mmCIF file of C-alpha atoms and ligand atoms in Angstrom:
data_model
loop_
_atom_site.group_PDB
_atom_site.id
_atom_site.type_symbol
_atom_site.label_atom_id
_atom_site.label_comp_id
_atom_site.label_asym_id
_atom_site.label_seq_id
_atom_site.Cartn_x
_atom_site.Cartn_y
_atom_site.Cartn_z
ATOM 1 C CA ASP A 1 126.443 104.251 153.525
ATOM 2 C CA LYS A 2 125.410 106.187 156.607
ATOM 3 C CA ALA A 3 128.207 108.771 156.169
ATOM 4 C CA GLY A 4 129.252 108.529 159.811
ATOM 5 C CA HIS A 5 125.710 108.673 161.204
ATOM 6 C CA LYS A 6 124.247 105.971 163.455
ATOM 7 C CA HIS A 7 121.153 105.612 161.296
ATOM 8 C CA PHE A 8 120.031 106.421 157.765
ATOM 9 C CA MET A 9 117.320 108.554 159.309
ATOM 10 C CA ALA A 10 119.913 110.746 161.063
ATOM 11 C CA LYS A 11 121.868 111.064 157.821
ATOM 12 C CA GLU A 12 118.742 111.970 155.864
ATOM 13 C CA ILE A 13 117.660 114.565 158.427
ATOM 14 C CA ALA A 14 121.118 116.133 158.254
ATOM 15 C CA GLU A 15 121.076 116.167 154.441
ATOM 16 C CA GLN A 16 118.078 118.470 154.233
ATOM 17 C CA PRO A 17 119.893 121.820 153.852
ATOM 18 C CA ARG A 18 121.831 120.364 150.919
ATOM 19 C CA VAL A 19 119.027 118.546 149.085
ATOM 20 C CA ILE A 20 116.641 121.476 149.450
ATOM 21 C CA GLY A 21 119.408 123.635 147.993
ATOM 22 C CA GLU A 22 119.548 121.196 145.099
ATOM 23 C CA ALA A 23 115.797 121.347 144.518
ATOM 24 C CA LEU A 24 116.042 125.147 144.479
ATOM 25 C CA ARG A 25 118.888 125.058 141.966
ATOM 26 C CA PHE A 26 116.804 122.756 139.760
ATOM 27 C CA TYR A 27 113.664 124.903 139.843
ATOM 28 C CA LEU A 28 115.055 128.452 139.955
ATOM 29 C CA SER A 29 116.505 130.288 136.978
ATOM 30 C CA GLY A 30 120.101 131.509 136.928
ATOM 31 C CA GLU A 31 119.261 134.789 138.645
ATOM 32 C CA GLY A 32 117.174 132.898 141.194
ATOM 33 C CA ASP A 33 114.126 135.137 140.779
ATOM 34 C CA THR A 34 112.089 133.062 138.331
ATOM 35 C CA ILE A 35 110.636 129.571 138.710
ATOM 36 C CA ARG A 36 111.438 127.183 135.871
ATOM 37 C CA LEU A 37 109.319 124.032 135.539
ATOM 38 C CA PRO A 38 110.478 121.125 133.384
ATOM 39 C CA GLY A 39 108.752 120.058 130.152
ATOM 40 C CA GLU A 40 105.994 122.347 128.989
ATOM 41 C CA GLY A 41 105.389 123.516 132.574
ATOM 42 C CA ILE A 42 101.948 124.281 133.983
ATOM 43 C CA ASP A 43 99.447 126.913 132.853
ATOM 44 C CA PHE A 44 97.774 127.837 136.152
ATOM 45 C CA THR A 45 95.402 130.214 134.369
ATOM 46 C CA ALA A 46 93.887 127.219 132.548
ATOM 47 C CA ILE A 47 92.658 125.565 135.754
ATOM 48 C CA ASP A 48 90.056 126.506 138.355
ATOM 49 C CA ARG A 49 90.873 124.032 141.082
ATOM 50 C CA LEU A 50 93.436 121.592 142.295
ATOM 51 C CA SER A 51 92.795 118.089 143.569
ATOM 52 C CA MET A 52 95.716 116.727 145.581
ATOM 53 C CA VAL A 53 95.946 113.051 146.523
ATOM 54 C CA ALA A 54 98.565 111.117 148.531
ATOM 55 C CA CYS A 55 99.168 108.820 151.534
ATOM 56 C CA GLY A 56 100.909 109.258 154.883
ATOM 57 C CA THR A 57 103.600 111.894 155.082
ATOM 58 C CA ALA A 58 103.046 112.863 151.438
ATOM 59 C CA PHE A 59 99.395 113.520 152.358
ATOM 60 C CA TYR A 60 100.543 115.937 155.089
ATOM 61 C CA ALA A 61 102.708 117.698 152.494
ATOM 62 C CA CYS A 62 99.524 118.108 150.411
ATOM 63 C CA MET A 63 97.575 119.417 153.421
ATOM 64 C CA THR A 64 100.267 122.042 153.943
ATOM 65 C CA ALA A 65 100.223 122.966 150.255
ATOM 66 C CA LYS A 66 96.461 123.562 150.419
ATOM 67 C CA TYR A 67 97.135 126.579 152.675
ATOM 68 C CA TRP A 68 99.760 127.859 150.214
ATOM 69 C CA PHE A 69 97.695 127.424 147.041
ATOM 70 C CA GLU A 70 94.605 128.935 148.618
ATOM 71 C CA GLN A 71 96.293 131.855 150.391
ATOM 72 C CA LEU A 72 98.941 132.761 147.816
ATOM 73 C CA ALA A 73 97.242 131.816 144.538
ATOM 74 C CA GLY A 74 93.525 131.980 145.420
ATOM 75 C CA LEU A 75 93.173 128.513 143.936
ATOM 76 C CA PRO A 76 90.611 126.216 145.615
ATOM 77 C CA VAL A 77 92.172 122.900 146.672
ATOM 78 C CA ASP A 78 90.775 119.516 147.642
ATOM 79 C CA VAL A 79 93.115 117.225 149.529
ATOM 80 C CA ASP A 80 92.399 113.520 149.821
ATOM 81 C CA ILE A 81 93.898 110.383 151.264
ATOM 82 C CA ALA A 82 94.389 108.145 148.219
ATOM 83 C CA SER A 83 92.630 105.093 149.699
ATOM 84 C CA GLU A 84 89.511 107.200 150.358
ATOM 85 C CA PHE A 85 89.606 109.102 147.086
ATOM 86 C CA ARG A 86 89.845 106.016 144.881
ATOM 87 C CA TYR A 87 86.766 104.320 146.304
ATOM 88 C CA ARG A 88 84.720 107.462 146.911
ATOM 89 C CA GLU A 89 85.090 108.169 143.196
ATOM 90 C CA PRO A 90 84.490 111.911 143.527
ATOM 91 C CA PRO A 91 83.288 113.960 140.538
ATOM 92 C CA ILE A 92 86.208 115.817 138.925
ATOM 93 C CA PRO A 93 85.026 119.181 137.605
ATOM 94 C CA ALA A 94 86.437 120.336 134.251
ATOM 95 C CA ARG A 95 89.506 122.576 134.598
ATOM 96 C CA THR A 96 90.722 120.570 137.606
ATOM 97 C CA MET A 97 94.394 119.749 137.816
ATOM 98 C CA ALA A 98 95.044 116.487 139.652
ATOM 99 C CA LEU A 99 98.276 116.480 141.646
ATOM 100 C CA PHE A 100 99.750 113.306 143.140
ATOM 101 C CA VAL A 101 102.575 113.353 145.665
ATOM 102 C CA SER A 102 104.643 110.238 146.330
ATOM 103 C CA GLN A 103 108.226 109.629 147.401
ATOM 104 C CA SER A 104 108.399 106.116 145.923
ATOM 105 C CA GLY A 105 106.043 106.739 143.011
ATOM 106 C CA GLU A 106 104.758 103.189 143.552
ATOM 107 C CA THR A 107 102.160 103.527 146.334
ATOM 108 C CA ALA A 108 99.256 101.350 145.189
ATOM 109 C CA ASP A 109 96.428 103.603 146.385
ATOM 110 C CA THR A 110 97.997 106.764 144.967
ATOM 111 C CA LEU A 111 98.585 105.064 141.621
ATOM 112 C CA ALA A 112 94.965 103.829 141.534
ATOM 113 C CA ALA A 113 93.750 107.364 142.323
ATOM 114 C CA LEU A 114 95.857 108.697 139.446
ATOM 115 C CA ARG A 115 94.349 106.138 137.073
ATOM 116 C CA TYR A 116 90.869 107.142 138.229
ATOM 117 C CA CYS A 117 91.640 110.741 137.151
ATOM 118 C CA GLU A 118 92.776 109.752 133.655
ATOM 119 C CA GLY A 119 90.391 111.173 131.084
ATOM 120 C CA LYS A 120 88.644 113.251 133.802
ATOM 121 C CA ALA A 121 91.165 115.815 135.056
ATOM 122 C CA ALA A 122 92.441 118.542 132.713
ATOM 123 C CA ARG A 123 96.006 117.672 133.655
ATOM 124 C CA ILE A 124 97.713 114.974 135.722
ATOM 125 C CA VAL A 125 100.849 116.132 137.489
ATOM 126 C CA SER A 126 102.964 114.278 140.032
ATOM 127 C CA VAL A 127 105.604 115.288 142.538
ATOM 128 C CA VAL A 128 107.879 112.284 142.985
ATOM 129 C CA ASN A 129 111.298 111.316 144.248
ATOM 130 C CA VAL A 130 111.824 108.198 142.138
ATOM 131 C CA ALA A 131 111.874 109.551 138.578
ATOM 132 C CA GLU A 132 111.432 106.197 136.828
ATOM 133 C CA SER A 133 108.416 105.153 138.949
ATOM 134 C CA SER A 134 104.914 104.153 137.801
ATOM 135 C CA ILE A 135 103.332 107.380 139.089
ATOM 136 C CA ALA A 136 105.948 109.494 137.274
ATOM 137 C CA ARG A 137 105.486 107.512 134.046
ATOM 138 C CA GLU A 138 101.704 107.720 134.065
ATOM 139 C CA SER A 139 101.552 111.485 134.719
ATOM 140 C CA ASP A 140 101.328 114.179 132.035
ATOM 141 C CA LEU A 141 104.122 115.948 133.920
ATOM 142 C CA ALA A 142 106.349 114.518 136.674
ATOM 143 C CA LEU A 143 108.174 116.991 138.901
ATOM 144 C CA PRO A 144 111.248 115.620 140.720
ATOM 145 C CA ILE A 145 111.911 116.584 144.350
ATOM 146 C CA MET A 146 115.688 116.009 144.110
ATOM 147 C CA ALA A 147 115.947 114.401 147.573
ATOM 148 C CA GLY A 148 118.176 111.513 146.447
ATOM 149 C CA ALA A 149 117.564 107.950 147.665
ATOM 150 C CA GLU A 150 115.671 107.841 150.959
ATOM 151 C CA ILE A 151 116.527 104.643 152.862
ATOM 152 C CA GLY A 152 115.021 105.238 156.311
ATOM 153 C CA VAL A 153 111.453 103.947 156.359
ATOM 154 C CA ALA A 154 110.251 107.121 158.075
ATOM 155 C CA SER A 155 110.183 109.852 155.473
ATOM 156 C CA THR A 156 112.209 112.965 156.356
ATOM 157 C CA LYS A 157 114.097 114.672 153.534
ATOM 158 C CA ALA A 158 111.480 113.597 150.982
ATOM 159 C CA PHE A 159 108.842 115.455 153.048
ATOM 160 C CA THR A 160 110.731 118.761 153.138
ATOM 161 C CA CYS A 161 111.691 118.453 149.461
ATOM 162 C CA GLN A 162 108.016 117.776 148.606
ATOM 163 C CA LEU A 163 107.102 120.901 150.561
ATOM 164 C CA THR A 164 109.756 122.930 148.735
ATOM 165 C CA VAL A 165 108.493 121.875 145.297
ATOM 166 C CA LEU A 166 104.843 122.400 146.285
ATOM 167 C CA LEU A 167 105.628 125.883 147.599
ATOM 168 C CA LEU A 168 107.375 126.731 144.324
ATOM 169 C CA LEU A 169 104.261 125.560 142.454
ATOM 170 C CA ALA A 170 102.015 127.680 144.681
ATOM 171 C CA LEU A 171 104.233 130.732 144.126
ATOM 172 C CA GLU A 172 104.278 130.113 140.371
ATOM 173 C CA ALA A 173 100.472 129.752 140.390
ATOM 174 C CA ALA A 174 100.143 132.977 142.422
ATOM 175 C CA HIS A 175 102.380 134.844 139.997
ATOM 176 C CA GLN A 176 100.696 133.511 136.826
ATOM 177 C CA ARG A 177 97.262 134.301 138.247
ATOM 178 C CA GLY A 178 98.281 137.879 139.060
ATOM 179 C CA ARG A 179 97.990 137.450 142.829
ATOM 180 C CA ILE A 180 101.593 138.394 143.597
ATOM 181 C CA SER A 181 103.880 140.822 141.768
ATOM 182 C CA GLN A 182 107.314 139.950 140.437
ATOM 183 C CA GLU A 183 108.719 141.847 143.409
ATOM 184 C CA GLU A 184 106.755 139.769 145.929
ATOM 185 C CA LEU A 185 107.739 136.600 144.091
ATOM 186 C CA SER A 186 111.402 137.655 144.219
ATOM 187 C CA ASP A 187 111.116 138.320 147.953
ATOM 188 C CA HIS A 188 109.705 134.851 148.636
ATOM 189 C CA LEU A 189 112.337 133.235 146.413
ATOM 190 C CA SER A 190 115.143 135.112 148.078
ATOM 191 C CA ALA A 191 113.842 133.918 151.465
ATOM 192 C CA LEU A 192 113.725 130.386 150.040
ATOM 193 C CA ARG A 193 117.318 130.635 148.854
ATOM 194 C CA SER A 194 118.411 131.448 152.392
ATOM 195 C CA LEU A 195 116.373 128.573 153.841
ATOM 196 C CA PRO A 196 119.337 126.104 153.898
ATOM 197 C CA VAL A 197 121.114 128.441 156.362
ATOM 198 C CA ALA A 198 118.076 128.447 158.671
ATOM 199 C CA LEU A 199 117.804 124.651 158.323
ATOM 200 C CA ASN A 200 121.402 124.303 159.508
ATOM 201 C CA ALA A 201 120.577 126.441 162.538
ATOM 202 C CA ALA A 202 117.608 124.132 163.251
ATOM 203 C CA LEU A 203 119.917 121.100 163.054
ATOM 204 C CA ASP A 204 122.102 122.737 165.711
ATOM 205 C CA LEU A 205 119.223 122.249 168.164
ATOM 206 C CA SER A 206 119.743 118.485 167.980
ATOM 207 C CA GLY A 207 121.570 118.302 171.337
ATOM 208 C CA LYS A 208 118.849 120.190 173.158
ATOM 209 C CA ILE A 209 116.155 118.080 171.501
ATOM 210 C CA LYS A 210 118.020 114.934 172.524
ATOM 211 C CA ASN A 211 117.794 115.966 176.182
ATOM 212 C CA ALA A 212 114.084 116.693 175.905
ATOM 213 C CA ALA A 213 113.571 113.398 174.045
ATOM 214 C CA ARG A 214 114.983 111.431 176.972
ATOM 215 C CA LYS A 215 112.061 112.639 179.070
ATOM 216 C CA LEU A 216 109.580 112.263 176.238
ATOM 217 C CA SER A 217 110.624 108.627 175.826
ATOM 218 C CA GLU A 218 109.092 107.859 179.249
ATOM 219 C CA SER A 219 105.635 109.004 178.129
ATOM 220 C CA THR A 220 102.977 106.718 176.755
ATOM 221 C CA ASP A 221 101.025 109.458 174.957
ATOM 222 C CA VAL A 222 102.006 112.764 173.373
ATOM 223 C CA LEU A 223 99.745 115.434 171.914
ATOM 224 C CA PHE A 224 100.838 117.775 169.093
ATOM 225 C CA LEU A 225 99.087 121.087 168.475
ATOM 226 C CA GLY A 226 99.388 123.630 165.665
ATOM 227 C CA ARG A 227 97.325 126.212 163.823
ATOM 228 C CA GLY A 228 97.311 127.184 160.157
ATOM 229 C CA LEU A 229 100.448 125.952 158.415
ATOM 230 C CA MET A 230 101.555 124.321 161.668
ATOM 231 C CA TYR A 231 98.479 122.074 161.829
ATOM 232 C CA PRO A 232 99.516 119.627 159.073
ATOM 233 C CA LEU A 233 103.008 119.705 160.551
ATOM 234 C CA ALA A 234 101.612 118.737 163.963
ATOM 235 C CA LEU A 235 100.016 115.722 162.240
ATOM 236 C CA GLU A 236 103.346 114.861 160.630
ATOM 237 C CA GLY A 237 105.190 115.232 163.963
ATOM 238 C CA ALA A 238 102.735 112.828 165.615
ATOM 239 C CA LEU A 239 103.014 110.328 162.741
ATOM 240 C CA LYS A 240 106.830 110.393 162.888
ATOM 241 C CA LEU A 241 106.840 109.843 166.657
ATOM 242 C CA LYS A 242 104.451 106.901 166.591
ATOM 243 C CA GLU A 243 106.147 105.257 163.597
ATOM 244 C CA ILE A 244 109.606 105.008 165.074
ATOM 245 C CA SER A 245 109.212 105.271 168.866
ATOM 246 C CA TYR A 246 105.852 103.407 169.111
ATOM 247 C CA ILE A 247 104.635 106.094 171.513
ATOM 248 C CA HIS A 248 100.995 106.909 170.977
ATOM 249 C CA ALA A 249 100.845 110.400 169.541
ATOM 250 C CA GLU A 250 98.098 112.409 167.974
ATOM 251 C CA ALA A 251 97.665 115.878 166.645
ATOM 252 C CA TYR A 252 94.898 118.433 166.685
ATOM 253 C CA ALA A 253 94.390 121.864 165.246
ATOM 254 C CA SER A 254 94.915 124.030 168.360
ATOM 255 C CA GLY A 255 91.409 125.458 168.069
ATOM 256 C CA GLU A 256 89.965 121.961 168.447
ATOM 257 C CA LEU A 257 91.517 121.469 171.882
ATOM 258 C CA LYS A 258 88.449 122.553 173.797
ATOM 259 C CA HIS A 259 86.172 120.439 171.603
ATOM 260 C CA GLY A 260 87.406 117.201 173.136
ATOM 261 C CA PRO A 261 91.106 116.452 173.498
ATOM 262 C CA ILE A 262 91.536 118.811 176.460
ATOM 263 C CA ALA A 263 89.895 116.052 178.520
ATOM 264 C CA LEU A 264 93.109 114.046 178.097
ATOM 265 C CA ILE A 265 95.403 116.685 179.578
ATOM 266 C CA ASP A 266 97.184 115.767 182.813
ATOM 267 C CA LYS A 267 100.752 115.919 184.010
ATOM 268 C CA THR A 268 101.716 112.660 182.348
ATOM 269 C CA MET A 269 100.990 113.733 178.769
ATOM 270 C CA PRO A 270 103.453 116.120 177.130
ATOM 271 C CA VAL A 271 101.989 118.561 174.614
ATOM 272 C CA VAL A 272 104.190 119.701 171.744
ATOM 273 C CA VAL A 273 103.090 123.089 170.426
ATOM 274 C CA MET A 274 104.499 124.333 167.126
ATOM 275 C CA ALA A 275 103.978 128.061 166.839
ATOM 276 C CA PRO A 276 106.173 130.678 165.202
ATOM 277 C CA ARG A 277 105.297 134.222 166.307
ATOM 278 C CA ASP A 278 102.665 134.977 163.661
ATOM 279 C CA ALA A 279 99.172 136.439 163.428
ATOM 280 C CA LEU A 280 97.716 133.365 165.178
ATOM 281 C CA PHE A 281 100.279 133.217 167.984
ATOM 282 C CA ASP A 282 98.133 134.870 170.675
ATOM 283 C CA LYS A 283 95.431 132.277 170.139
ATOM 284 C CA THR A 284 97.988 129.508 170.497
ATOM 285 C CA VAL A 285 99.327 131.059 173.711
ATOM 286 C CA SER A 286 95.861 130.920 175.206
ATOM 287 C CA ASN A 287 95.573 127.240 174.191
ATOM 288 C CA MET A 288 98.905 126.624 175.917
ATOM 289 C CA GLN A 289 97.650 128.310 179.056
ATOM 290 C CA GLU A 290 94.612 126.035 179.037
ATOM 291 C CA VAL A 291 96.972 123.060 178.884
ATOM 292 C CA MET A 292 99.286 124.328 181.623
ATOM 293 C CA ALA A 293 96.377 125.242 183.912
ATOM 294 C CA ARG A 294 95.541 121.518 183.890
ATOM 295 C CA GLY A 295 99.068 120.457 184.754
ATOM 296 C CA GLY A 296 100.033 119.649 181.146
ATOM 297 C CA LYS A 297 103.730 119.815 180.230
ATOM 298 C CA VAL A 298 104.218 122.053 177.180
ATOM 299 C CA MET A 299 107.119 121.823 174.795
ATOM 300 C CA LEU A 300 106.957 124.958 172.662
ATOM 301 C CA ILE A 301 108.719 125.178 169.310
ATOM 302 C CA THR A 302 108.792 128.844 168.330
ATOM 303 C CA ASP A 303 111.125 131.719 167.432
ATOM 304 C CA ALA A 304 112.813 134.331 169.666
ATOM 305 C CA GLU A 305 109.770 136.641 169.539
ATOM 306 C CA GLY A 306 107.488 133.782 170.443
ATOM 307 C CA GLU A 307 109.758 132.769 173.309
ATOM 308 C CA ALA A 308 109.649 136.309 174.696
ATOM 309 C CA GLU A 309 105.849 136.256 174.727
ATOM 310 C CA ALA A 310 105.306 132.710 175.938
ATOM 311 C CA SER A 311 104.712 131.946 179.578
ATOM 312 C CA ASP A 312 107.725 130.894 181.629
ATOM 313 C CA GLN A 313 105.674 127.939 182.807
ATOM 314 C CA THR A 314 106.500 126.032 179.632
ATOM 315 C CA TRP A 315 108.398 122.810 180.210
ATOM 316 C CA GLN A 316 110.762 123.233 177.225
ATOM 317 C CA VAL A 317 111.200 125.910 174.579
ATOM 318 C CA LEU A 318 113.034 125.309 171.313
ATOM 319 C CA VAL A 319 113.949 128.571 169.627
ATOM 320 C CA MET A 320 113.998 128.474 165.837
ATOM 321 C CA PRO A 321 115.421 131.101 163.476
ATOM 322 C CA ARG A 322 112.901 133.672 162.289
ATOM 323 C CA ILE A 323 111.984 133.333 158.595
ATOM 324 C CA ASP A 324 109.359 134.291 156.000
ATOM 325 C CA ALA A 325 106.060 132.964 157.426
ATOM 326 C CA VAL A 326 105.247 130.866 154.347
ATOM 327 C CA LEU A 327 108.454 128.869 154.856
ATOM 328 C CA THR A 328 107.830 127.834 158.455
ATOM 329 C CA PRO A 329 106.470 124.315 157.709
ATOM 330 C CA ILE A 330 109.752 123.379 156.004
ATOM 331 C CA LEU A 331 111.895 124.733 158.836
ATOM 332 C CA TYR A 332 109.750 123.417 161.702
ATOM 333 C CA ALA A 333 109.720 119.925 160.162
ATOM 334 C CA LEU A 334 113.307 119.490 161.385
ATOM 335 C CA PRO A 335 112.691 119.719 165.151
ATOM 336 C CA ALA A 336 109.638 117.457 164.668
ATOM 337 C CA GLN A 337 111.825 114.846 162.947
ATOM 338 C CA LEU A 338 114.656 115.210 165.473
ATOM 339 C CA LEU A 339 112.249 114.831 168.361
ATOM 340 C CA ALA A 340 110.922 111.559 166.953
ATOM 341 C CA TYR A 341 114.431 110.377 166.130
ATOM 342 C CA HIS A 342 115.990 111.056 169.527
ATOM 343 C CA THR A 343 112.963 109.654 171.346
ATOM 344 C CA ALA A 344 113.218 106.425 169.359
ATOM 345 C CA VAL A 345 116.963 106.202 169.989
ATOM 346 C CA ALA A 346 116.351 106.758 173.717
ATOM 347 C CA LYS A 347 113.809 103.916 173.656
ATOM 348 C CA GLY A 348 116.162 101.672 171.683
ATOM 349 C CA THR A 349 113.733 100.909 168.852
ATOM 350 C CA ASP A 350 114.810 100.068 165.313
ATOM 351 C CA VAL A 351 114.816 103.567 163.850
ATOM 352 C CA ASP A 352 115.472 102.738 160.200
ATOM 353 C CA GLN A 353 113.272 99.633 160.034
ATOM 354 C CA PRO A 354 110.337 100.181 162.377
ATOM 355 C CA ARG A 355 108.229 97.089 163.054
ATOM 356 C CA ASN A 356 105.326 96.375 160.694
ATOM 357 C CA LEU A 357 106.263 99.121 158.212
ATOM 358 C CA ALA A 358 107.494 98.948 154.618
ATOM 359 C CA LYS A 359 109.220 101.742 152.710
ATOM 360 C CA SER A 360 107.019 101.365 149.700
ATOM 361 C CA VAL A 361 103.392 100.270 150.074
ATOM 362 C CA THR A 362 102.712 98.623 146.729
ATOM 363 C CA VAL A 363 99.718 96.610 147.950
ATOM 364 C CA GLU A 364 96.471 97.967 149.385
HETATM 365 C C1 LIG B 401 105.855 108.097 156.856
HETATM 366 C C2 LIG B 401 105.942 107.379 155.594
HETATM 367 C C3 LIG B 401 104.677 106.957 154.918
HETATM 368 C C4 LIG B 401 104.720 107.369 153.441
HETATM 369 C C5 LIG B 401 103.496 106.841 152.691
HETATM 370 C C6 LIG B 401 103.458 107.305 151.246
HETATM 371 O O1 LIG B 401 107.105 108.378 157.389
HETATM 372 O O2 LIG B 401 107.011 107.166 155.092
HETATM 373 O O3 LIG B 401 103.561 107.498 155.554
HETATM 374 O O4 LIG B 401 104.790 108.759 153.385
HETATM 375 O O5 LIG B 401 103.502 105.437 152.727
HETATM 376 O O6 LIG B 401 104.559 106.841 150.528
HETATM 377 P P1 LIG B 401 104.958 107.449 149.136
HETATM 378 O O7 LIG B 401 105.344 108.869 149.367
HETATM 379 O O8 LIG B 401 106.100 106.620 148.650
HETATM 380 O O9 LIG B 401 103.759 107.363 148.247
#
């Protein structure tokens, strides 16, 4: 049932404020200022590092979480693509927690990576959507993301719910390890509780994104740029666009632009820049100027402060609500998804069942 939407993907994008609210209700205590993990929880003082493994969109959720665990909790993190991890057979130091992220819980490479960690990692934890899946069953602790069934092949609400649960874990780790006070934890959690409101405001940009997508749909290549927490999201935005619109898209960390990809810039290739007004914004603005000086068309996704500081030479600006900086990947995922969605609809591709793709990749 598409609940009045044209596609499951549109329905699942629109559901995000609600399902993220549900994940928060599941993981936050009554007062909303403590994180409550199921089962016996996780002792983050008993581990020295985290090894995160996943595929595709779930891998980008892990890449994002690396910034959170390292910056908030001071916990070193390795992030691997499951198909590489399983055959590289990396050494797993003692006091490593292995963390697997999978919507379906059945991805063959992720499951094989989990089995490789059995008997090696101190603890095997998974973040899954399908509670009765193989990955959930074979973990010491399975954490649900509460997204509900995801039908569209391109992952949307599962991604933002994965991010929500991973951020809660990073905050819990930071608190247990004495890196943030109860007051700081409460501040982050209160910002998280108001996230659904900001997500609704992001959904309101759908009409504007649809107009921009009509032009984007005429391109053959699109470049996505982001720094810090926006870098993994740039990768996710590019993946979403190529999956459903079949437009070639790739993403770079903004600082890498001058190390190669800037050679591609001309007036035919739109560049999507995701950049809330944060400590790295000035650097991103100078990257944008490098693009525009070469005739590149920039679509900037930022907040009101960022808009005020950006050059008026940008092709499009999408203005997002301003929120706690750690939450920006969850919020900025929505315009990335909507951009891919509306571009695919403008091209007339099969949004929910893109060619050559399967929802659950149970073979290598
Ligand atoms: C992208 C997408 C895939 C999956 C990947 C992992 O939109 O859906 O990249 O994210 O196949 O799947 P799960 O999370 O089920 O392990």
